[in-house]
Amino acid sequence: MRKHAMALGGAGLMLGVSLMAVQAQDLTAAVPDAPAFAAQSQPNFVSLSDILEYKALPEYHEPAWVTSKYVDAGTLPPVAERLPKEPLVYKTGDMPDGIGVYGDTMRHVIGGRPEGWNYIGGQSQGWGGIDIGLSECLTRTGPLFEVKADELEPMPNLAKSWEWSEDGHELTMHLIEGAKWSDGAPFTADDVMFYWNDNVLDQNVSPLNGATPETFGVGTTLEALDDYTIKWTFKEVRPAQYLYAMAYGTFCPGPSHILKPEHPKYSSNTYEQYKNAFPPEYMNIPVMGAWVPVEYRPDDIVVMRRNPYYWKVDEAGNQLPYLNEMHYRLSTWADRDVQAVAGSGDFSNLEQAESFVESLKRSAEDSAPARLQFGARTIGYSLDFNLSANGWGEPDERGQAVRELNRNLDFRKAISIAIDRQRLGDSLVRGPFTAIYPGGLFDGTAFYDKASTVYYPFDLAAANNLLDGIGLTDTDGNGIRNYPDGGADVEITLLANTEYGTDTNLAEGVIAMMEPLGLRVIANFQQGNARDDMQQSGQFDWHIRRQGSEMVSVVQGTANLAPTGPRTSWFHRAGTGDVLDLLPFEQELVDTVNAFIATSDNAERVDLMKKFQHTFTENVYSVGLTQYPGALIINKRFANIPAGAPIFMFNWAEDNIMRERVFVPTDKQGNYELHPETLPGAPGSDGAM
Ligand code: BQZ
């Protein structure tokens, strides 16, 4: 007899009076209002056409030393030849401090560690703005925080324009013509098709940030019509929603002229060898981004130098970026906040509530080197249940029993109402920052509807009754509930990321709050990359997770809102035979999300998201914990930082602030460049040229 037997059949019989009473009792309450938070800065809302255009300009410019040391020396073609036919031109009107000047460095501090440069092959570059700076994508969404809500649509980027066919099933996209990778090789549809055919469609490859074929719609196809034209064909009619998925992190092509020769389809490499073909020590990997890695010192620093072929300019024809160098000091996320407020670092997303008070105190002084810019409450955490009972993550018998518990609504409700969210939030930071987060879409987002949000407030007694009701009682008297019929103790592992104090503090809070419930929850704390791998391969019972952009914007990462495909959900992916064992309400969520993707009628989209929010929160799809605002910490010497830029919405601030047009006025420039007046070298060569 299986000691972890939880077949609901048996338990069903155990439906005691207490359960009926609890089930009859309405456990819900109105969602408490979030504390007022006045410090939030507001964007200057504009139209997309106010930000950029693609246009050939009469003349182009570059830093004087590039001309004198490289062009005049004949080791680099003139700037006009390095730029595309019609570069992307940033409009001065949208640049808070106007046309900039060349020079200086932005000194990032990050908590991740680069695994290598093969982003589309699934390697992390250490996060913290490295991959966001290296990888350019078909469309762009980070800066959309400043676009008028009724004009919201993804920005053009590598795809400079597109049009739909009459019947709405085909989308023809025009790529920027004549743009080059940072080593001078042409960027063409070949790079797009290599990403699609040999990385997204190839099940042996898991691109970083999780692109799967279903991210772009079940049955969608993509083909190249010529070097600069690609055509999508969708089953749905005009699913404009997928244009958001063509932005960061799911459609950012890599340099096929470098990667393809290493792919198993075109070499004798294994898939592991392909993924690891470009280790962190490999310098000058070709990129479409504004800076190229030229130096890497393990556990110390990654240094990047300006990309001489970068395909964006300002209205005066100055080739961007303005900043010559980027540093990424390899440290911790908490140290990023400390160094930014101290002035030894230049940038931070203040995202860990525990650091708020100290950062606010330090930056309040007139002499403070950095300023804080708080945004909306777009940082939120949930407790996720692994809902796969058909093999995702190959659970052992103990794990399988937990999956079956997770799939029981009364069990999920019990966990939710045993969590005192107010106390959890206060344990991170006191004051008007944290708000109770019931789960689902975030309060304060365009599609959020309070009336559609089902909230189960803290009620330990009712929680215990619910668990009694499903037959989990402490039969061996050791204080831990047992599975029915004298089964084993209920033991649950809780996955959390050690790179953030907030993640482990919340996890410890949850573990402590499960004790009075008689559940033994065991911490499984893992470093970032290991945590990401465990989450993606389903090796967890429960998981503390910082919410993705889908809960903030809905339109970014929409496919992650529900298991719309075998590998799109954060906590329910396909098991054996690539089959998803969806619960009935999950099917409702999938249908609602697919209907949202398939319509561009805004009123209908609003209604669909009300339905989504109600089904999600009523069924405790995941347990919301806390929600709070983040703050951008930026050194005061930097100019062109957009007002109201949130640290996280459609993307992180490293994208939102458009770093390529950030500059430091000459009189404020620091002397931080480690490799002044140098440019990246040939791919794989040591250091700068
Ligand atoms: C921001 C971000 C830029 C990933 C990462 C990291 C990974 C996750 C998440 C954030 C870091 C910073 O977040 O915390 O402030 O700089 O990099 O990419 O948490 O472990 O997998 O989703 O974005």
XYZ file of C-alpha atoms and ligand atoms in Angstrom:
712
model
C 0.000 0.000 0.000
C 1.537 3.329 -1.040
C 2.436 5.265 2.142
C 1.814 8.557 0.439
C -1.600 7.531 -0.862
C -3.683 10.606 -1.490
C -6.091 9.187 -4.048
C -8.930 11.607 -3.537
C -11.331 8.719 -3.724
C -10.243 7.551 -0.257
C -10.084 11.060 1.118
C -13.449 11.869 -0.461
C -15.033 9.501 1.991
C -13.370 11.371 4.803
C -15.468 14.458 4.090
C -16.150 15.311 7.800
C -18.751 17.696 9.047
C -15.926 20.272 9.543
C -15.191 20.315 5.789
C -18.818 20.717 4.800
C -19.062 23.548 7.349
C -15.877 25.203 6.049
C -16.902 24.733 2.426
C -20.286 26.280 3.233
C -18.595 29.171 5.055
C -17.678 32.035 2.679
C -13.913 32.320 3.110
C -13.631 35.349 0.817
C -13.490 39.057 1.592
C -13.060 42.304 -0.335
C -9.506 42.903 -1.526
C -7.934 45.355 0.963
C -6.845 48.653 -0.618
C -3.116 49.065 -1.080
C -1.556 51.760 1.159
C -1.292 55.087 -0.668
C 2.212 55.549 -2.061
C 2.786 59.154 -3.140
C 6.467 58.887 -4.117
C 5.616 57.336 -7.479
C 7.013 59.409 -10.414
C 4.924 59.801 -13.578
C 6.029 59.309 -17.202
C 5.488 61.974 -19.887
C 3.112 60.028 -22.084
C 3.831 60.266 -25.803
C 2.874 58.641 -29.110
C 5.127 55.942 -30.597
C 5.894 58.240 -33.530
C 7.289 60.808 -31.076
C 10.067 58.388 -30.036
C 11.721 57.181 -33.237
C 11.636 56.741 -37.021
C 13.762 55.057 -39.686
C 15.368 57.558 -42.027
C 18.528 58.225 -44.004
C 20.227 61.411 -42.781
C 22.407 63.795 -44.773
C 25.457 63.170 -42.567
C 26.657 60.902 -39.785
C 29.136 61.314 -36.960
C 31.130 59.193 -34.510
C 33.571 59.830 -31.638
C 36.588 61.711 -33.046
C 38.985 59.016 -31.849
C 37.143 56.393 -33.876
C 37.731 58.435 -37.020
C 41.353 59.245 -36.287
C 42.494 55.887 -34.865
C 40.420 53.455 -36.968
C 38.784 54.966 -40.047
C 41.762 57.076 -41.041
C 43.992 54.078 -40.306
C 41.927 52.057 -42.751
C 40.994 49.399 -40.180
C 37.331 50.445 -40.190
C 35.022 51.675 -42.982
C 33.622 55.237 -42.682
C 30.589 55.560 -40.393
C 28.129 56.099 -43.245
C 29.134 52.707 -44.693
C 28.775 51.015 -41.329
C 25.187 52.210 -40.903
C 22.075 50.725 -42.553
C 20.319 52.418 -45.474
C 17.814 53.952 -43.059
C 19.101 53.824 -39.484
C 16.746 53.923 -36.505
C 16.644 57.635 -35.559
C 15.711 58.697 -32.023
C 13.715 61.918 -32.019
C 15.139 64.716 -29.905
C 11.668 65.698 -28.707
C 11.435 62.517 -26.653
C 14.954 62.794 -25.211
C 14.600 64.514 -21.788
C 17.982 66.265 -22.128
C 18.216 66.346 -25.935
C 21.120 65.429 -28.178
C 23.980 63.980 -26.111
C 27.777 63.882 -26.164
C 30.132 60.910 -26.374
C 32.111 59.571 -23.458
C 32.064 57.892 -20.041
C 30.829 54.531 -18.795
C 27.828 53.033 -17.006
C 29.051 50.861 -14.108
C 26.543 48.072 -13.455
C 26.774 45.630 -10.553
C 24.992 42.296 -11.028
C 24.214 39.209 -8.983
C 24.224 36.659 -11.815
C 27.218 34.961 -13.454
C 27.670 34.552 -17.226
C 27.399 30.921 -18.388
C 28.476 31.945 -21.907
C 27.295 34.010 -24.915
C 24.886 31.576 -26.593
C 21.643 33.302 -25.564
C 19.465 31.586 -28.175
C 21.086 28.254 -27.232
C 19.893 28.769 -23.649
C 22.839 30.267 -21.789
C 22.444 33.090 -19.265
C 24.816 36.038 -19.495
C 24.304 36.879 -15.819
C 21.204 39.072 -16.210
C 21.258 42.595 -14.804
C 21.093 44.155 -18.274
C 23.863 42.141 -19.962
C 21.617 40.100 -22.266
C 19.201 43.021 -22.668
C 22.139 45.144 -23.899
C 23.608 42.470 -26.186
C 20.465 41.108 -27.790
C 18.254 43.211 -30.049
C 14.873 41.778 -30.977
C 12.354 42.074 -33.830
C 10.161 44.473 -31.834
C 10.707 46.327 -28.539
C 8.420 46.940 -25.597
C 10.499 48.169 -22.616
C 9.975 51.900 -23.425
C 6.206 51.428 -23.845
C 5.716 52.579 -20.250
C 5.717 56.127 -21.695
C 3.324 55.448 -24.594
C -0.312 56.604 -24.370
C -2.487 53.636 -23.348
C -4.856 53.966 -26.311
C -1.928 53.960 -28.750
C -0.143 51.007 -27.179
C 1.562 48.622 -29.615
C 5.077 47.161 -29.787
C 7.799 49.444 -31.142
C 9.619 48.536 -34.353
C 13.244 47.502 -33.830
C 15.044 44.993 -36.062
C 11.720 44.748 -37.847
C 11.164 48.323 -38.945
C 7.639 47.913 -40.393
C 4.984 45.260 -41.032
C 1.601 44.763 -42.633
C -1.229 42.240 -42.319
C -2.801 40.359 -45.230
C -6.440 41.031 -46.099
C -7.622 37.884 -44.267
C -5.458 38.670 -41.265
C -3.620 35.333 -41.247
C -0.342 36.604 -42.707
C 2.011 39.225 -41.285
C 4.796 40.447 -43.564
C 7.691 42.103 -41.719
C 10.426 44.284 -43.227
C 13.790 43.975 -41.499
C 16.170 46.901 -41.218
C 18.173 46.863 -44.452
C 21.963 46.983 -44.461
C 22.429 46.657 -40.704
C 25.473 44.715 -39.559
C 26.598 42.638 -36.588
C 29.361 44.225 -34.509
C 31.997 42.367 -36.558
C 30.692 43.880 -39.790
C 28.837 40.762 -41.002
C 25.406 41.543 -42.530
C 22.241 41.042 -40.471
C 19.669 39.343 -42.696
C 16.645 37.044 -42.632
C 19.133 34.148 -42.360
C 19.716 35.135 -38.731
C 15.966 35.262 -38.104
C 15.332 31.890 -39.749
C 18.255 30.185 -37.967
C 16.758 31.303 -34.641
C 13.282 30.101 -35.642
C 14.079 26.837 -37.424
C 17.075 25.575 -35.452
C 16.422 26.948 -31.969
C 12.718 27.699 -31.355
C 11.343 24.785 -33.403
C 14.171 22.412 -32.347
C 12.926 20.749 -29.140
C 16.521 19.960 -28.144
C 17.224 23.670 -27.714
C 15.647 25.838 -24.960
C 16.414 29.470 -25.782
C 16.981 31.685 -22.739
C 13.745 33.333 -21.598
C 11.741 30.354 -22.743
C 10.620 30.867 -26.359
C 8.645 27.846 -27.614
C 6.698 27.440 -30.874
C 3.458 28.043 -28.926
C 4.776 31.415 -27.751
C 3.822 32.574 -31.259
C 0.630 30.515 -31.533
C -0.097 26.849 -32.120
C 0.573 25.989 -35.781
C 2.234 29.296 -36.632
C 4.808 29.248 -39.453
C 7.573 31.678 -40.450
C 9.422 31.965 -43.765
C 11.918 34.299 -45.399
C 10.752 35.929 -48.646
C 14.111 37.592 -49.254
C 17.126 38.902 -47.276
C 15.060 41.597 -45.572
C 11.493 40.287 -45.633
C 9.919 37.570 -43.482
C 6.342 36.334 -43.418
C 4.416 34.875 -40.469
C 1.300 32.766 -41.036
C -1.053 32.372 -38.059
C -4.100 30.189 -37.488
C -5.805 33.116 -35.736
C -7.031 36.238 -37.500
C -4.780 39.249 -36.968
C -3.320 38.096 -33.588
C -1.459 41.392 -33.073
C -0.745 40.160 -29.577
C 2.175 38.074 -30.856
C 4.068 41.259 -31.770
C 4.797 41.570 -28.033
C 6.313 38.084 -28.049
C 8.624 39.218 -30.875
C 10.310 41.562 -28.373
C 12.777 40.788 -25.538
C 13.326 37.884 -24.418
C 11.614 35.587 -26.959
C 12.615 36.767 -30.444
C 16.167 38.122 -30.307
C 18.127 36.420 -33.122
C 21.767 35.448 -32.563
C 24.690 35.733 -35.048
C 23.988 32.718 -37.311
C 27.348 33.141 -39.104
C 29.005 32.267 -35.775
C 26.449 29.947 -34.117
C 25.214 27.830 -37.057
C 28.567 26.055 -37.659
C 28.349 24.822 -34.022
C 24.732 23.557 -34.232
C 24.360 19.715 -34.303
C 22.363 19.967 -37.551
C 25.417 21.460 -39.291
C 28.273 19.885 -37.300
C 29.212 16.793 -35.303
C 28.558 18.687 -32.074
C 26.111 17.437 -29.458
C 23.386 19.837 -28.301
C 25.291 20.367 -25.034
C 28.423 21.287 -27.027
C 26.363 23.693 -29.145
C 24.909 25.349 -26.029
C 28.373 25.745 -24.479
C 30.289 26.576 -27.652
C 30.952 30.186 -26.598
C 32.079 30.247 -22.957
C 32.429 33.514 -21.031
C 36.132 33.612 -21.871
C 35.265 33.924 -25.585
C 35.570 37.651 -26.282
C 34.048 39.868 -28.984
C 30.995 37.692 -29.695
C 29.160 39.516 -32.544
C 26.071 41.364 -31.299
C 23.395 43.743 -32.641
C 23.396 45.567 -29.319
C 25.248 48.799 -28.505
C 28.217 47.280 -26.614
C 30.408 44.184 -27.146
C 32.130 42.077 -24.437
C 35.913 42.647 -24.655
C 37.056 41.545 -21.183
C 35.872 38.955 -18.656
C 37.436 38.280 -15.276
C 35.598 35.431 -13.466
C 33.721 36.552 -10.377
C 35.044 40.042 -10.994
C 33.881 41.948 -14.064
C 32.639 41.910 -17.664
C 33.749 44.960 -19.665
C 32.095 45.997 -22.924
C 33.131 48.541 -25.560
C 30.951 50.490 -27.996
C 29.767 48.583 -31.119
C 31.210 50.382 -34.176
C 28.409 49.045 -36.368
C 25.507 50.004 -34.079
C 22.532 50.835 -36.310
C 20.855 53.643 -34.314
C 21.575 57.407 -34.433
C 20.212 60.662 -33.041
C 18.625 63.374 -35.221
C 22.028 65.028 -35.685
C 23.329 61.802 -37.221
C 25.517 60.900 -34.247
C 25.938 57.114 -34.210
C 24.842 55.757 -30.840
C 25.626 54.784 -28.144
C 26.919 57.934 -26.421
C 28.557 55.878 -23.608
C 31.817 54.232 -24.747
C 31.953 51.491 -22.157
C 29.741 49.297 -19.970
C 30.918 47.540 -16.823
C 29.166 44.629 -15.127
C 30.806 43.957 -11.766
C 30.036 40.389 -10.716
C 28.786 40.654 -7.136
C 25.313 40.323 -5.557
C 21.972 41.979 -6.251
C 21.925 43.492 -2.752
C 25.423 44.923 -3.349
C 24.062 46.529 -6.523
C 21.778 48.714 -4.388
C 24.569 49.506 -1.924
C 27.073 50.494 -4.614
C 24.504 52.566 -6.522
C 23.546 54.682 -3.511
C 27.210 54.931 -2.521
C 28.247 56.070 -5.986
C 30.739 53.251 -6.707
C 28.082 51.795 -9.035
C 25.807 53.787 -11.356
C 22.573 51.845 -11.696
C 20.246 49.623 -9.736
C 16.742 48.277 -9.797
C 15.858 48.656 -6.122
C 13.695 45.534 -6.093
C 14.420 44.035 -2.677
C 12.122 45.668 -0.125
C 14.617 44.982 2.654
C 16.960 47.599 1.133
C 14.357 50.368 0.837
C 14.881 52.216 4.110
C 18.687 52.348 3.909
C 18.601 53.381 0.237
C 16.016 56.104 0.900
C 17.978 57.449 3.884
C 21.280 57.586 1.952
C 19.843 59.117 -1.202
C 17.951 61.789 0.729
C 21.217 63.583 1.529
C 22.093 66.507 -0.808
C 25.547 65.017 -1.219
C 24.095 61.707 -2.376
C 25.633 60.656 -5.729
C 22.456 58.916 -6.900
C 18.737 59.649 -7.059
C 15.843 57.276 -6.523
C 12.860 57.199 -8.868
C 10.015 55.083 -7.500
C 7.515 53.583 -9.962
C 4.207 51.737 -9.583
C 3.787 48.490 -7.562
C 5.128 46.227 -10.286
C 7.214 43.865 -8.119
C 5.176 41.004 -6.712
C 5.746 37.507 -5.387
C 3.687 34.350 -5.442
C 3.854 30.855 -4.063
C 3.477 28.494 -7.028
C 2.213 24.897 -6.830
C 3.582 22.351 -9.289
C 0.301 21.149 -10.797
C 1.595 18.402 -13.066
C 0.561 14.912 -11.930
C 1.731 13.181 -15.102
C 5.471 13.226 -14.797
C 6.846 16.743 -15.457
C 10.078 16.836 -13.428
C 9.951 13.066 -12.770
C 8.751 13.285 -9.151
C 9.351 10.354 -6.768
C 6.433 8.867 -4.809
C 6.666 11.609 -2.174
C 6.698 14.307 -4.853
C 3.826 12.740 -6.774
C 1.650 12.772 -3.655
C 2.365 16.480 -3.199
C 1.381 17.138 -6.839
C -1.971 15.468 -6.168
C -2.427 17.626 -3.074
C -1.569 20.733 -5.101
C -4.324 19.819 -7.554
C -6.893 19.826 -4.725
C -8.670 23.220 -4.440
C -9.338 22.904 -0.693
C -5.662 22.214 -0.167
C -4.643 25.305 -2.139
C -7.244 27.390 -0.295
C -5.942 26.133 3.047
C -2.391 27.156 2.152
C -3.624 30.564 0.974
C -5.602 31.391 4.133
C -2.845 30.124 6.417
C -0.586 32.856 5.064
C -0.746 36.189 6.898
C 0.206 38.454 3.982
C 0.241 41.644 6.055
C 2.793 40.127 8.443
C 4.772 38.745 5.495
C 4.942 42.180 3.856
C 5.842 43.900 7.094
C 8.627 41.357 7.666
C 10.294 42.724 4.535
C 9.840 46.449 5.200
C 7.449 48.531 7.278
C 5.663 51.560 5.853
C 3.472 52.194 2.805
C 5.438 49.996 0.414
C 4.046 46.478 0.483
C 0.434 45.653 -0.299
C -1.521 42.423 0.144
C -1.405 40.555 -3.201
C -4.251 38.056 -3.614
C -2.661 36.594 -6.763
C -3.311 37.008 -10.462
C -3.126 40.345 -12.249
C -1.562 43.192 -10.297
C -3.624 45.967 -8.760
C -2.733 49.128 -10.719
C -2.391 47.461 -14.136
C -4.516 48.354 -17.136
C -6.543 45.105 -17.119
C -6.903 44.699 -13.317
C -10.462 44.609 -11.950
C -10.901 44.589 -8.168
C -14.448 43.234 -8.316
C -13.243 40.227 -10.334
C -10.521 39.431 -7.795
C -11.412 36.723 -5.256
C -9.499 37.251 -2.003
C -9.219 34.664 0.784
C -8.011 36.516 3.909
C -5.877 35.025 6.680
C -7.861 32.480 8.751
C -5.743 29.766 10.376
C -8.665 27.934 11.958
C -10.491 27.596 8.653
C -7.253 26.467 7.029
C -6.845 23.658 9.530
C -10.470 22.654 9.053
C -9.963 22.428 5.323
C -6.996 20.071 5.740
C -8.917 18.006 8.292
C -11.678 17.846 5.750
C -9.503 16.317 3.054
C -8.258 13.634 5.400
C -4.842 14.957 6.282
C -4.618 14.367 10.026
C -1.675 13.822 12.345
C -2.180 10.129 12.918
C 1.242 9.492 14.468
C 1.114 12.467 16.839
C 4.375 14.087 15.760
C 2.696 17.376 14.910
C 2.883 16.787 11.189
C -0.232 15.820 9.248
C -0.196 12.399 7.610
C -1.623 11.104 4.378
C -4.841 9.112 4.919
C -4.839 5.545 6.241
C -1.777 5.969 8.415
C 0.240 7.334 5.535
C 3.524 9.186 5.801
C 4.032 12.730 7.090
C 3.164 15.398 4.522
C 6.549 16.793 3.483
C 6.834 19.501 0.847
C 9.940 21.087 -0.650
C 9.980 24.848 -1.335
C 12.243 26.122 -4.123
C 13.629 29.673 -3.808
C 16.430 31.762 -5.365
C 19.337 32.478 -2.984
C 20.457 35.457 -5.060
C 17.708 37.560 -3.443
C 17.148 38.073 0.273
C 13.502 38.806 -0.526
C 12.995 35.362 -2.098
C 14.496 33.459 0.848
C 12.863 35.736 3.464
C 9.454 35.131 1.933
C 10.188 31.410 1.724
C 11.150 31.294 5.402
C 7.995 33.233 6.213
C 5.868 30.698 4.330
C 7.668 27.745 5.962
C 7.017 29.244 9.421
C 3.346 29.873 8.598
C 2.880 26.253 7.527
C 3.930 24.945 10.943
C 0.631 25.781 12.717
C -0.993 23.954 9.823
C 0.988 20.807 10.585
C 2.788 20.750 7.261
C 6.527 20.150 7.091
C 7.885 22.421 4.386
C 11.567 21.996 3.585
C 13.652 24.793 2.105
C 15.285 24.017 -1.250
C 17.254 27.221 -1.766
C 19.205 27.367 -5.030
C 21.470 29.867 -6.782
C 19.850 31.751 -9.741
C 20.804 29.626 -12.742
C 20.220 26.367 -10.825
C 16.861 27.681 -9.624
C 15.902 28.653 -13.169
C 16.825 25.156 -14.430
C 14.800 23.475 -11.655
C 11.784 25.672 -12.335
C 11.915 25.033 -16.069
C 12.323 21.265 -15.646
C 9.567 20.980 -13.016
C 11.832 19.823 -10.178
C 9.860 21.484 -7.408
C 6.780 20.948 -5.258
C 6.312 24.606 -4.347
C 8.215 27.651 -5.641
C 8.606 31.237 -4.453
C 8.615 33.290 -7.662
C 8.851 36.964 -8.519
C 6.084 37.587 -11.019
C 6.771 38.048 -14.698
C 5.665 40.918 -16.950
C 2.404 39.111 -17.812
C 0.943 39.983 -14.404
C 1.995 43.633 -14.787
C 1.112 44.317 -18.429
C -0.867 41.249 -19.569
C 0.179 42.008 -23.165
C 3.859 41.101 -22.519
C 4.378 37.385 -21.864
C 0.665 36.681 -22.398
C 1.314 33.043 -23.232
C 2.739 32.570 -19.718
C -0.623 33.463 -18.110
C -1.833 29.880 -18.526
C -0.604 26.564 -20.033
C -1.461 27.674 -23.569
C 1.272 25.299 -24.766
C 3.219 22.333 -23.327
C 6.022 24.587 -22.030
C 4.503 28.074 -21.550
C 3.325 27.993 -17.915
C 5.693 28.672 -14.991
C 4.251 25.831 -12.887
C 2.318 23.414 -15.086
C 4.125 21.953 -18.105
C 3.653 18.790 -20.118
C 4.644 15.471 -18.566
C 5.002 12.046 -20.127
C 4.080 11.951 -23.817
C 4.190 15.759 -23.986
C 0.644 15.776 -22.528
C -0.663 18.545 -20.255
C -2.994 17.135 -17.541
C -5.048 20.320 -17.161
C -7.649 20.711 -14.413
C -11.048 21.901 -15.685
C -10.574 25.513 -14.502
C -7.146 25.542 -16.146
C -8.787 24.735 -19.483
C -11.047 27.733 -18.883
C -7.974 29.901 -18.266
C -6.295 28.603 -21.441
C -9.422 29.293 -23.510
C -9.710 32.793 -22.011
C -6.067 33.647 -22.750
C -6.304 32.280 -26.295
C -9.469 34.330 -26.855
C -7.601 37.401 -25.564
C -4.748 36.770 -28.010
C -7.134 36.235 -30.910
C -9.074 39.523 -30.537
C -8.023 43.148 -30.834
C -11.387 44.436 -29.583
C -10.373 46.282 -26.410
C -13.741 46.018 -24.654
C -13.724 42.272 -25.255
C -10.129 42.051 -24.006
C -11.087 43.879 -20.793
C -13.970 41.450 -20.204
C -11.791 38.441 -20.921
C -9.243 39.581 -18.359
C -12.014 40.042 -15.753
C -12.981 36.415 -16.398
C -9.332 35.364 -16.239
C -8.769 37.172 -12.942
C -11.905 35.690 -11.375
C -11.141 32.112 -12.432
C -7.473 32.485 -11.439
C -8.081 33.910 -7.948
C -11.209 31.900 -7.125
C -9.222 28.696 -7.806
C -6.062 29.906 -6.032
C -4.109 29.082 -9.184
C -1.083 30.408 -7.341
C -0.943 32.102 -3.943
C -0.248 35.848 -4.144
C 2.018 36.973 -1.311
C 3.044 40.623 -1.497
C 3.334 43.445 -4.039
C 5.405 46.608 -3.842
C 6.924 49.391 -5.936
C 10.482 49.287 -7.120
C 12.772 52.257 -7.540
C 15.345 53.065 -10.162
C 18.615 54.162 -8.558
C 20.670 56.116 -11.085
C 23.816 58.192 -10.642
C 23.058 61.895 -10.921
C 25.649 62.477 -13.681
C 23.534 60.612 -16.274
C 21.237 62.523 -18.627
C 18.286 61.407 -20.803
C 16.783 59.192 -18.103
C 13.049 59.111 -18.957
C 10.695 60.408 -16.251
C 8.667 57.765 -14.479
C 10.641 54.864 -15.953
C 9.532 51.844 -13.883
C 12.153 49.265 -12.959
C 9.787 46.594 -14.313
C 6.731 46.620 -16.546
C 7.000 45.364 -20.123
C 10.663 44.794 -19.359
C 13.346 45.807 -16.891
C 14.710 49.353 -16.601
C 17.886 48.354 -18.446
C 15.624 48.283 -21.528
C 13.055 50.880 -20.443
C 15.528 53.771 -20.171
C 17.040 53.162 -23.672
C 20.654 53.127 -22.416
C 21.987 53.721 -25.951
C 20.726 57.329 -25.786
C 21.775 57.959 -22.175
C 24.788 60.309 -21.884
C 26.930 62.207 -19.367
C 27.470 65.936 -19.991
C 31.153 66.594 -20.667
C 31.687 68.528 -17.441
C 30.308 65.666 -15.366
C 32.098 62.806 -17.075
C 34.046 60.465 -14.799
C 37.333 58.785 -15.715
C 36.074 55.207 -15.462
C 36.910 53.783 -18.910
C 39.213 50.738 -18.541
C 39.996 50.574 -22.261
C 39.723 54.152 -23.502
C 39.714 54.792 -27.247
C 39.473 51.105 -28.186
C 36.946 49.135 -30.219
C 35.982 45.447 -30.058
C 38.312 43.010 -31.841
C 37.549 40.124 -34.157
C 35.200 37.399 -32.845
C 37.084 35.126 -30.432
C 40.178 37.321 -30.324
C 41.480 38.561 -27.005
C 40.172 41.872 -25.820
C 39.667 45.137 -27.599
C 41.315 46.007 -30.940
C 17.011 43.004 -13.769
C 17.093 41.752 -14.660
C 17.523 42.110 -16.071
C 15.236 36.601 -14.725
C 16.617 38.322 -13.533
C 17.100 37.236 -12.583
C 17.045 35.841 -13.205
C 15.654 35.532 -13.722
C 15.254 38.000 -14.051
C 16.594 42.562 -12.377
C 17.730 40.331 -12.808
C 17.584 41.533 -11.830
O 16.536 39.573 -12.836
O 17.115 41.059 -10.599
O 16.590 43.696 -11.537
O 18.262 43.639 -13.696
O 18.051 40.824 -14.123
O 17.520 40.967 -16.868
O 16.286 37.218 -11.456
O 17.427 34.861 -12.239
O 15.662 34.268 -14.372
O 13.919 36.312 -15.173
O 14.931 38.970 -15.038
